[in-house]
N, CA, C and O of each residue as an XYZ file, in Angstrom:
832
protein
N      86.855     30.686     34.117
C      87.105     30.351     32.626
C      86.554     29.484     32.119
O      87.136     28.569     32.700
N      85.677     28.865     31.292
C      84.851     27.642     30.795
C      86.173     26.823     29.951
O      87.260     27.253     29.566
N      85.455     25.268     29.851
C      86.864     24.666     28.969
C      85.454     23.902     28.229
O      84.419     23.713     28.869
N      85.609     23.547     26.911
C      84.913     22.928     26.454
C      85.521     21.476     25.327
O      86.463     21.722     24.573
N      85.011     20.312     25.325
C      85.996     19.772     24.090
C      85.194     19.420     23.042
O      83.973     19.291     22.952
N      86.509     19.224     21.901
C      86.448     19.392     20.304
C      87.025     17.889     20.820
O      87.432     17.339     21.843
N      86.674     17.503     18.830
C      87.180     16.279     18.609
C      86.451     15.252     17.635
O      85.254     15.138     17.371
N      87.241     14.745     17.316
C      86.145     13.412     16.415
C      86.150     11.651     16.470
O      87.143     10.967     16.718
N      85.145     11.281     16.250
C      84.903      9.910     16.250
C      85.425      9.703     15.084
O      84.943     10.184     14.058
N      86.554      8.901     15.115
C      87.728      8.590     13.885
C      87.126      6.667     14.071
O      86.710      6.028     15.036
N      87.374      6.311     12.606
C      87.485      4.932     12.271
C      88.387      4.536     11.281
O      88.718      5.099     10.238
N      88.866      3.058     11.973
C      89.862      2.583     10.638
C      88.708      1.741     10.217
O      87.786      1.386     10.951
N      88.892      1.402      8.694
C      87.716      0.702      7.765
C      88.784     -0.544      7.671
O      90.014     -0.536      7.622
N      87.757     -1.701      7.663
C      88.389     -2.841      7.265
C      88.788     -2.860      5.590
O      89.662     -3.676      5.296
N      88.393     -2.282      4.806
C      88.984     -1.722      3.730
C      89.935     -0.913      3.340
O      90.296     -0.661      2.190
N      90.436     -0.407      4.611
C      91.333      1.292      4.259
C      92.832      0.665      3.766
O      93.233     -0.464      4.048
N      93.328      1.350      3.219
C      94.120      1.537      2.502
C      94.932      2.806      2.775
O      94.218      3.799      2.916
N      95.992      2.978      2.863
C      96.641      1.200      4.068
C      95.896      0.555      4.921
O      94.679      0.439      5.070
N      96.626      0.238      5.347
C      95.730     -1.083      6.548
C      95.593      0.390      7.975
O      94.782      0.261      8.893
N      96.052      1.014      7.923
C      96.667      1.576      9.444
C      96.139      3.281      9.637
O      96.468      4.113     10.483
N      94.962      3.396      8.188
C      95.081      4.615      7.553
C      93.537      5.335      8.156
O      92.556      5.358      7.414
N      93.487      5.850      9.449
C      92.276      5.974     10.266
C      92.089      7.694      9.699
O      92.796      8.673      9.460
N      90.555      7.261      9.679
C      89.726      8.482      8.882
C      89.153      9.239      9.558
O      89.621      8.887     10.641
N      88.126     10.455      9.917
C      87.502     11.341     10.715
C      85.856     10.911      9.807
O      85.122     10.970      8.821
N      86.223     10.371     11.486
C      84.234      9.296     10.559
C      83.196     11.030     11.102
O      82.820     11.681     10.128
N      82.843     11.599     12.443
C      81.639     12.384     12.627
C      82.213     12.989     13.835
O      82.710     12.423     14.808
N      81.997     14.700     13.510
C      83.228     16.297     13.980
C      82.238     15.920     15.646
O      81.156     16.501     15.731
N      82.534     15.256     16.509
C      82.109     15.800     17.904
C      81.108     16.990     18.255
O      80.171     16.992     19.053
N      81.631     18.102     17.340
C      80.352     19.115     17.975
C      78.661     18.420     17.658
O      77.652     18.423     18.365
N      78.950     17.813     16.160
C      78.048     17.582     15.892
C      77.047     16.209     16.908
O      75.851     16.114     16.630
N      77.366     15.688     17.510
C      77.275     14.884     18.549
C      76.822     15.203     19.425
O      75.704     14.776     19.711
N      77.590     16.233     20.372
C      78.294     16.631     22.010
C      77.242     18.215     20.929
O      77.226     18.561     19.748
N      76.251     18.918     22.758
C      76.801     20.325     22.640
C      76.792     20.627     24.043
O      76.268     21.683     24.397
N      77.258     19.911     24.829
C      77.569     20.418     26.422
C      78.378     20.922     27.177
O      78.571     21.861     26.405
N      79.057     21.157     28.031
C      79.634     21.296     28.849
C      79.615     20.662     30.385
O      79.299     21.211     31.440
N      79.967     19.609     30.183
C      79.568     18.612     31.977
C      80.868     18.748     32.194
O      81.641     18.573     31.252
N      81.269     19.031     33.265
C      82.619     18.927     33.819
C      82.263     17.281     34.765
O      83.164     16.506     35.086
N      81.779     17.205     34.864
C      82.232     15.896     35.518
C      81.915     14.842     34.304
O      82.549     13.790     34.388
N      81.190     14.946     33.392
C      82.037     13.963     32.309
C      82.994     14.146     31.827
O      83.436     13.237     31.124
N      83.587     15.096     31.932
C      85.304     15.767     30.942
C      85.848     15.153     31.931
O      86.675     14.314     31.574
N      85.605     15.313     33.700
C      86.574     14.652     34.539
C      86.873     13.186     34.635
O      88.027     12.774     34.519
N      85.696     12.270     34.877
C      85.579     11.083     34.209
C      85.892     10.921     32.987
O      85.377     12.000     32.694
N      86.128     10.691     32.376
C      86.331     10.848     30.986
C      88.093     10.810     30.736
O      88.969      9.963     30.560
N      87.953     12.454     30.856
C      89.511     12.448     30.124
C      90.187     13.088     31.301
O      91.399     13.268     31.178
N      89.512     13.533     32.626
C      91.130     13.906     33.615
C      90.604     16.024     33.508
O      91.145     16.895     34.189
N      89.698     16.212     32.676
C      89.523     17.595     32.679
C      88.590     18.089     33.650
O      87.563     17.429     33.809
N      88.789     19.307     34.444
C      87.706     19.995     35.404
C      87.491     19.336     35.987
O      86.263     19.354     36.060
N      88.236     17.868     37.199
C      88.116     16.584     37.833
C      86.987     16.792     39.127
O      87.263     16.188     40.164
N      86.060     17.402     39.110
C      86.138     18.227     40.456
C      85.131     16.992     41.044
O      84.448     17.420     41.974
N      84.926     15.869     40.797
C      84.382     14.654     41.518
C      85.368     13.658     41.410
O      85.107     12.493     41.111
N      86.523     14.097     41.650
C      87.838     13.266     42.096
C      87.396     11.846     41.445
O      87.114     11.084     42.369
N      87.182     11.007     39.750
C      87.580      9.930     39.468
C      88.564      9.659     39.048
O      89.310     10.624     38.885
N      88.951      8.704     38.770
C      90.052      7.900     38.311
C      90.177      8.222     36.733
O      89.816      7.324     35.972
N      90.522      9.086     36.335
C      90.125      9.332     34.423
C      90.200      8.461     33.411
O      91.304      8.011     33.104
N      89.374      8.184     32.916
C      89.783      6.789     31.643
C      90.052      6.673     30.852
O      89.773      5.799     30.031
N      91.038      7.961     30.781
C      91.382      7.679     29.222
C      92.398      9.831     29.265
O      92.427     10.697     28.390
N      92.968      9.812     30.626
C      93.725     11.153     30.851
C      95.152     11.304     30.104
O      96.041     10.454     30.038
N      95.141     12.489     29.608
C      96.586     13.027     28.877
C      97.429     11.946     27.928
O      98.589     11.534     27.918
N      96.637     11.789     27.406
C      97.583     10.401     26.259
C      97.955     11.130     24.844
O      98.677     10.606     23.996
N      97.140     12.873     24.673
C      98.037     13.076     24.007
C      96.980     12.362     22.002
O      96.106     11.543     21.719
N      97.677     13.154     21.398
C      97.028     12.243     19.590
C      97.395     11.574     19.533
O      98.618     11.522     19.665
N      96.524     10.310     19.249
C      96.938      9.301     18.709
C      98.649      9.234     17.826
O      99.357     10.220     17.624
N      98.893      8.167     17.530
C     100.498      8.206     17.030
C      99.383      8.415     15.581
O      98.899      9.513     15.304
N      99.096      7.072     14.722
C      98.442      7.141     13.724
C      96.696      8.252     13.777
O      95.605      7.731     14.006
N      96.888      9.714     13.515
C      95.627      9.843     13.160
C      95.156     10.472     11.923
O      96.146     10.475     11.191
N      94.352     10.910     11.411
C      93.445     11.252     10.591
C      94.406     12.519     10.070
O      95.160     13.158     10.804
N      94.195     12.756      8.528
C      94.350     13.897      8.141
C      93.456     15.304      8.656
O      93.793     16.367      9.179
N      91.994     14.649      8.169
C      91.387     15.927      8.795
C      91.441     16.437     10.517
O      91.501     17.586     10.953
N      91.400     15.286     11.185
C      91.586     15.845     12.578
C      93.112     16.350     12.711
O      93.180     17.572     12.850
N      94.186     15.769     12.700
C      95.230     16.840     12.982
C      95.211     17.801     12.075
O      95.690     18.791     12.630
N      94.874     18.099     10.800
C      94.169     19.774     10.134
C      93.536     20.636     11.512
O      94.123     21.490     12.176
N      92.286     20.161     11.675
C      91.476     20.670     13.170
C      92.471     20.989     13.972
O      93.050     22.070     14.088
N      92.676     19.753     14.650
C      93.697     19.871     15.878
C      94.850     21.197     15.922
O      94.796     21.894     16.935
N      95.661     21.485     15.092
C      96.576     22.324     14.581
C      96.351     23.946     14.357
O      97.145     24.868     14.544
N      94.871     23.966     13.852
C      93.620     25.334     13.869
C      94.090     25.633     15.110
O      94.446     26.801     15.264
N      94.190     24.877     16.059
C      93.443     25.352     17.829
C      95.188     26.259     18.169
O      95.201     27.414     18.596
N      96.362     25.551     17.909
C      96.660     25.884     18.263
C      97.800     26.168     19.501
O      98.774     25.431     19.659
N      97.665     26.735     19.907
C      98.162     26.786     21.512
C      97.120     26.660     22.130
O      97.182     26.016     23.177
N      95.467     27.371     21.594
C      94.637     27.075     22.141
C      94.533     25.659     22.971
O      94.940     25.400     24.104
N      94.161     25.212     22.454
C      93.763     23.106     22.825
C      95.080     22.336     23.919
O      96.303     22.468     23.863
N      94.530     21.819     24.523
C      94.797     21.630     25.389
C      94.420     20.277     25.814
O      93.234     20.000     25.635
N      95.436     19.040     26.529
C      94.366     17.831     27.285
C      94.182     16.653     26.232
O      93.332     15.763     26.202
N      95.423     16.971     25.236
C      94.211     16.285     24.465
C      94.531     14.242     24.594
O      95.518     13.635     25.011
N      93.287     13.761     24.066
C      93.682     12.497     24.604
C      92.437     11.337     23.656
O      91.547     11.843     22.973
N      92.561     10.126     23.754
C      91.803      9.848     22.488
C      91.346      8.103     23.981
O      91.909      7.885     25.054
N      90.118      7.254     23.268
C      89.462      6.455     23.874
C      88.911      5.710     23.335
O      87.838      6.026     22.819
N      89.385      4.476     23.231
C      88.097      3.346     22.086
C      87.492      2.973     22.379
O      87.359      2.796     23.590
N      86.796      2.632     21.643
C      85.085      2.162     21.682
C      85.129      0.589     22.134
O      84.031      0.035     22.202
N      86.201     -0.124     22.426
C      86.409     -1.146     23.410
C      86.544     -0.854     25.187
O      86.312     -1.620     26.123
N      87.000      0.527     25.176
C      87.357      0.504     26.501
C      86.073      0.835     26.944
O      85.423      0.438     27.910
N      85.776      1.827     25.849
C      84.212      2.829     26.669
C      82.857      1.303     26.797
O      81.827      1.600     27.404
N      82.933      0.169     26.364
C      82.174     -0.741     26.249
C      82.232     -1.398     27.812
O      81.452     -2.124     28.427
N      83.324     -0.888     28.095
C      83.773     -2.197     29.119
C      83.934     -1.148     30.319
O      84.817     -1.422     31.133
N      83.068      0.213     30.564
C      83.303      0.599     31.867
C      82.436      0.248     32.403
O      81.337     -0.120     31.987
N      83.213      0.396     34.312
C      82.003     -0.057     34.737
C      81.135      1.071     35.246
O      81.546      1.739     36.195
N      80.278      1.265     34.837
C      79.719      2.735     35.287
C      78.853      2.977     36.728
O      77.821      3.649     36.732
N      79.097      2.698     37.266
C      78.782      1.890     38.561
C      79.888      2.433     40.226
O      79.764      2.536     41.447
N      81.029      2.650     38.991
C      82.206      2.851     39.767
C      82.631      4.595     40.316
O      82.863      5.606     39.653
N      82.594      4.350     41.787
C      82.599      5.899     42.483
C      83.872      6.570     42.225
O      85.024      6.135     42.250
N      83.464      7.574     42.004
C      85.029      8.426     42.052
C      85.978      8.191     43.376
O      85.547      7.583     44.356
N      87.420      8.772     43.310
C      88.230      7.982     44.024
C      87.877      8.707     45.674
O      87.743      8.066     46.716
N      87.822      9.595     45.576
C      87.072     10.922     46.567
C      85.933     11.428     46.766
O      85.379     11.752     45.716
N      85.373     11.621     47.663
C      83.852     12.379     47.355
C      84.048     13.990     46.510
O      84.954     14.704     46.081
N      82.748     13.976     46.603
C      83.375     15.569     45.667
C      83.574     16.464     46.026
O      83.094     17.044     47.000
N      84.906     17.003     44.768
C      84.966     18.824     46.067
C      83.704     20.130     46.345
O      83.666     21.157     47.023
N      82.874     19.508     45.524
C      81.928     20.961     45.283
C      80.752     20.214     46.292
O      80.585     18.996     46.230
N      79.867     21.173     47.332
C      79.086     20.303     48.143
C      77.545     20.483     47.369
O      77.255     21.547     46.821
N      76.692     19.424     47.395
C      75.525     19.075     46.772
C      74.794     19.554     47.479
O      74.765     19.319     48.687
N      73.837     20.547     46.715
C      72.566     21.585     47.539
C      71.527     20.702     46.986
O      71.519     20.105     45.910
N      70.785     20.730     47.785
C      69.076     20.282     47.410
C      67.752     20.951     47.877
O      67.661     21.068     49.099
N      66.931     21.314     47.297
C      65.557     22.065     47.762
C      64.625     21.125     47.778
O      64.681     20.082     47.127
N      63.760     21.447     48.498
C      62.588     20.662     48.870
C      61.667     20.736     47.948
O      61.115     21.812     48.180
N      60.892     20.002     46.566
C      60.422     20.053     45.523
C      59.001     19.024     45.643
O      58.998     17.794     45.599
N      58.053     19.759     45.773
C      56.578     18.238     46.401
C      56.375     17.163     47.098
O      55.825     16.062     47.092
N      57.374     18.276     48.037
C      57.292     17.147     49.222
C      58.929     15.889     49.462
O      59.070     14.932     50.224
N      60.022     16.587     48.279
C      60.759     15.238     48.367
C      62.231     16.422     47.773
O      62.129     17.514     47.213
N      63.790     15.480     48.266
C      64.633     16.592     48.524
C      65.236     16.189     46.671
O      65.260     15.056     46.191
N      65.726     17.686     45.836
C      66.123     17.231     44.416
C      67.126     18.246     44.590
O      67.136     19.274     45.267
N      68.167     17.592     43.640
C      69.063     18.341     43.501
C      69.453     19.367     42.671
O      69.398     19.161     41.459
N      70.005     20.901     43.262
C      69.905     21.841     42.917
C      71.105     22.648     42.307
O      71.001     23.752     41.773
N      72.098     22.027     42.447
C      73.612     22.539     42.295
C      74.388     21.657     43.049
O      73.939     21.041     44.016
N      75.743     21.559     42.570
C      76.790     21.476     43.571
C      77.784     22.961     43.247
O      77.973     23.417     42.120
N      78.249     23.454     44.342
C      79.072     24.630     43.908
C      79.893     24.288     45.424
O      79.460     23.752     46.444
N      81.584     24.974     45.017
C      82.385     24.877     46.256
C      82.560     25.475     47.810
O      83.016     25.199     48.920
N      81.642     26.807     46.821
C      81.373     27.728     48.228
C      80.388     28.525     47.732
O      80.274     29.150     46.677
N      79.261     28.297     49.295
C      78.187     29.659     48.585
C      78.162     30.318     50.338
O      78.764     29.805     51.282
N      77.343     31.491     50.388
C      77.089     32.716     51.400
C      75.849     31.737     52.476
O      75.844     32.001     53.679
N      75.039     30.839     52.029
C      73.922     29.995     52.805
C      74.574     28.796     53.347
O      74.584     28.352     54.495
N      75.351     28.190     51.800
C      76.094     27.091     52.799
C      76.755     26.863     53.742
O      76.768     25.803     54.369
N      77.685     28.285     54.060
C      78.842     28.769     54.746
C      77.865     28.911     56.667
O      78.244     28.667     57.813
N      76.387     29.482     55.991
C      76.240     30.022     57.335
C      75.785     28.672     57.929
O      76.369     28.434     58.986
N      74.901     27.714     57.545
C      74.316     26.556     57.936
C      75.408     24.906     58.103
O      75.137     23.708     58.190
N      76.850     25.834     58.077
C      77.910     24.968     58.446
C      78.847     25.395     59.003
O      80.021     25.025     58.963
N      78.001     26.817     59.973
C      79.230     27.616     60.906
C      80.104     28.274     60.463
O      80.366     29.253     61.162
N      80.744     28.151     59.492
C      81.412     28.634     59.087
C      81.571     30.150     58.209
O      80.560     30.596     57.666
N      82.858     30.890     58.106
C      82.911     31.935     57.899
C      82.258     32.756     57.000
O      81.835     33.625     57.763
N      81.891     33.067     55.890
C      81.026     33.848     55.023
C      81.467     33.932     53.856
O      80.847     34.078     52.803
N      83.289     33.775     54.174
C      84.416     33.926     53.531
C      85.384     32.950     53.283
O      86.203     32.963     54.202
N      85.643     32.110     52.437
C      86.454     31.616     52.463
C      87.934     32.348     53.404
O      88.351     33.391     52.901
N      88.671     31.865     54.651
C      89.899     31.856     54.718
C      91.408     32.691     54.140
O      91.680     32.321     52.998
N      91.783     33.077     54.353
C      92.962     33.525     53.040
C      93.671     32.926     52.798
O      94.325     32.366     53.678
N      93.890     32.749     51.619
C      94.871     31.544     51.139
C      94.056     30.218     50.572
O      94.719     29.336     50.027
N      93.099     30.120     50.655
C      92.035     29.255     50.570
C      90.980     29.259     49.729
O      89.951     29.830     50.090
N      91.052     28.627     48.469
C      90.308     28.236     47.282
C      88.683     28.533     47.896
O      87.972     29.488     47.584
N      88.412     27.652     48.652
C      86.545     27.018     49.027
C      86.517     26.539     49.910
O      87.542     26.388     50.574
N      85.606     26.195     50.209
C      84.965     25.054     51.308
C      84.541     24.156     50.881
O      83.334     23.945     50.762
N      85.957     22.985     50.355
C      85.566     21.854     49.719
C      85.137     20.470     49.610
O      85.971     19.568     49.677
N      84.118     20.276     49.476
C      83.580     18.732     50.049
C      84.396     17.697     50.121
O      83.786     16.680     50.448
N      85.906     17.487     49.892
C      86.506     16.758     50.399
C      87.221     17.071     52.105
O      88.094     16.428     52.688
N      86.467     18.277     52.553
C      87.130     18.187     53.935
C      86.277     17.798     55.240
O      86.439     18.293     56.356
N      85.087     16.557     54.794
C      84.285     16.582     55.683
C      83.877     15.264     55.089
O      84.103     14.878     53.942
N      83.046     14.445     56.340
C      83.168     12.877     56.003
C      82.376     12.805     54.974
O      81.740     13.831     54.735
N      82.125     11.387     53.896
C      81.165     11.480     52.921
C      79.955     11.331     53.671
O      80.180     11.065     54.852
N      78.347     11.443     53.268
C      77.523     11.783     53.719
C      77.460     12.554     54.750
O      76.568     12.272     55.550
N      78.437     13.861     55.106
C      78.234     14.713     55.937
C      77.406     15.738     55.288
O      77.661     16.212     54.181
N      76.141     16.145     56.213
C      75.312     17.358     56.179
C      74.810     18.083     56.952
O      75.087     18.182     58.147
N      73.904     18.752     56.263
C      73.459     21.096     56.731
C      72.390     20.910     56.334
O      72.058     20.223     55.368
N      71.448     21.781     57.370
C      70.010     21.794     56.709
C      69.537     23.329     56.921
O      69.548     23.798     58.059
N      69.247     23.871     56.149
C      68.811     25.518     56.077
C      67.408     25.576     55.824
O      67.210     26.262     54.822
N      66.449     25.176     56.279
C      65.226     25.344     55.984
C      64.357     24.112     55.224
O      63.791     23.079     55.582
N      64.687     25.140     53.441
C      63.719     24.130     52.905
C      65.493     23.572     52.105
O      65.416     23.038     50.998
N      66.936     23.748     52.743
C      67.642     23.347     51.762
C      68.399     22.373     52.692
O      68.133     22.183     53.879
N      69.818     21.527     51.660
C      69.874     20.717     52.327
C      71.514     20.425     51.397
O      71.885     20.152     50.256
N      71.987     20.645     52.491
C      73.871     20.297     51.695
C      74.223     19.249     52.363
O      73.776     18.853     53.440
N      75.382     18.614     51.425
C      75.361     17.214     51.233
C      76.941     16.831     50.950
O      77.431     17.203     49.884
N      77.452     16.359     51.551
C      79.281     15.621     51.189
C      78.671     14.476     50.666
O      77.930     13.725     51.300
N      79.216     14.285     48.718
C      78.824     13.231     48.144
C      79.875     12.258     47.538
O      80.750     12.921     46.981
N      80.084     11.008     47.456
C      80.766     10.329     46.346
C      79.917     10.236     44.841
O      78.692     10.184     44.944
N      80.502     10.213     43.459
C      79.403     10.661     42.718
C      80.188      9.722     41.894
O      81.413      9.713     41.763
N      78.813      8.471     41.039
C      79.911      7.842     40.340
C      79.720      7.926     38.819
O      78.968      8.766     38.324
N      80.512      6.915     37.985
C      80.955      7.723     37.052
C      79.051      7.286     35.487
O      78.916      7.624     34.311
N      78.117      6.478     36.430
C      76.807      6.647     36.104
C      76.150      8.204     36.302
O      75.701      8.704     35.271
N      76.074      8.882     37.354
C      75.783     10.271     37.375
C      76.856     11.106     36.299
O      76.402     11.846     35.427
N      78.235     10.899     36.468
C      78.672     11.655     35.462
C      78.181     11.893     34.232
O      77.814     12.958     33.735
N      78.209     10.734     33.756
C      77.830     10.527     32.202
C      76.327      9.387     32.115
O      76.412      8.224     31.718
N      74.960     10.078     32.601
C      74.317      9.301     32.628
C      74.043      8.304     31.150
O      74.446      8.951     30.184
N      73.523      7.038     30.757
C      73.456      6.004     29.612
C      72.758      7.165     28.688
O      73.402      7.675     27.772
N      71.269      7.597     29.003
C      70.303      8.125     28.098
C      70.704      9.904     28.124
O      69.864     10.729     27.764
N      72.029     10.291     28.579
C      72.145     11.839     28.829
C      73.035     12.119     27.310
O      72.821     11.764     26.151
N      73.840     12.723     27.797
C      74.439     14.249     26.592
C      75.048     13.506     25.859
O      75.109     13.919     24.701
N      75.699     12.243     26.117
C      76.892     11.566     25.558
C      76.479     10.148     24.440
O      77.318      9.505     23.809
N      74.975      9.912     24.427
C      74.352      8.798     24.348
C      74.721      8.798     22.856
O      75.473      8.083     22.194
N      73.897      9.892     22.538
C      74.385     10.014     20.227
C      76.757      9.525     20.702
O      77.388      8.467     20.709
N      76.995     10.410     20.869
C      78.711      9.850     20.895
C      78.533      8.438     20.968
O      79.069      7.795     20.065
N      77.839      7.748     21.925
C      78.565      6.056     21.733
C      77.104      5.263     21.297
O      76.859      4.058     21.359
N      76.428      6.130     20.939
C      75.606      5.295     19.684
C      76.447      5.262     18.559
O      76.890      4.114     18.539
N      76.838      5.795     17.756
C      78.102      6.741     16.639
C      79.021      4.808     16.782
O      78.825      3.679     16.330
N      79.882      5.422     17.579
C      81.134      4.278     17.620
C      80.639      3.208     17.895
O      81.472      2.390     17.505
N      79.658      2.584     18.400
C      78.917      1.407     18.241
C      78.573      0.767     17.474
O      78.618     -0.458     17.365
N      78.006      1.879     16.559
C      77.565      1.072     14.786
C      78.650      1.225     13.926
O      78.856      0.525     12.934
N      79.247      2.019     14.262
C      80.837      1.638     13.501
C      81.788      0.976     13.303
O      82.596      0.770     12.397
N      81.452      0.448     14.943
C      82.301     -0.732     15.526
C      81.683     -2.452     15.088
O      82.156     -3.549     14.791
N      80.372     -1.814     15.283
C      79.585     -3.618     14.444
C      79.916     -3.777     13.534
O      79.998     -4.979     13.280
N      80.429     -2.646     12.159
C      81.189     -2.566     10.875
C      82.738     -3.174     10.622
O      83.167     -4.076      9.902
N      83.316     -2.310     11.494
C      84.984     -2.156     11.102
C      85.379     -2.781     12.849
O      86.455     -2.259     13.141
N      84.986     -3.497     13.794
C      85.348     -3.985     14.856
C      85.878     -3.024     15.807
O      86.559     -2.050     15.485
N      85.378     -3.484     17.564
C      85.501     -2.220     18.268
C      87.520     -1.745     17.849
O      87.823     -0.556     17.748
N      88.104     -2.346     17.752
C      89.336     -1.783     18.225
C      89.248     -0.682     16.416
O      90.299     -0.718     15.778
N      88.746     -0.326     16.144
C      89.362      0.272     14.990
C      87.629      1.557     15.032
O      86.803      1.996     14.231
N      87.898      1.629     16.309
C      86.722      3.275     16.464
C      87.156      3.366     17.374
O      87.241      2.376     18.101
N      87.680      4.706     17.799
C      88.019      5.708     19.221
C      87.263      6.718     19.147
O      86.265      6.813     18.433
N      87.745      7.616     19.959
C      87.109      9.121     19.863
C      88.563      9.552     20.591
O      88.938      9.146     21.691
N      89.154     10.303     19.871
C      89.778     11.514     19.701
C      89.624     13.022     20.403
O      88.708     13.779     20.085
N      90.298     13.247     21.064
C      89.095     14.922     21.969
C      90.993     15.709     21.663
O      91.859     15.260     20.911
N      91.057     16.801     22.461
C      91.231     17.812     22.855
C      90.249     19.297     23.362
O      89.497     19.810     22.533
N      90.350     19.786     24.563
C      90.106     21.128     25.258
C      90.923     22.520     25.029
O      92.062     22.890     24.746
N      89.550     23.102     25.347
C      90.221     24.278     25.101
C      89.849     25.377     26.229
O      88.840     24.973     26.807
N      90.364     26.849     26.860
C      89.597     27.465     28.036
C      89.168     28.404     27.628
O      88.485     29.134     28.347
């Protein structure tokens, strides 16, 4: 079952009354349309297959939250989980070159395109990989998959035009600067330029 992210960019304007009042600035659904588990894991620890130290996992909803965000979250009821938030001041200080704490649990699969290896998928198991690695074609009883953490980083297997490799991802690979999250960061940055870094945050939750 897949997981999707929901939430709002919230802002506490300089002229808010009262001073600690937050407003729902932009619905995240208008800025982010993806379902990237690498980003979810890197940012919030959800579906963290790549083994990142999450930037803002399981913080819950902010104590002071806008009415619109509270109402939207409540509408999800028991379907919402892993609520959290992250401020713009934190996002702008992230070391995007930081690697995961562990290697990716998924094996990275490459194929030859115009003479170069190109990533085509990341998967916990495939029959072709199992054959290339000399493993049973199905995981033994009691195991979930053939995870990438079972071998040293950089371990490779070749099978014709396919290459399978154990890798450790960086935050930049999970959340590329010019990728799906760029509109979110751009809106947060613009609001922070007016109201201050400490007055802009992204409040989120997930559903399955």
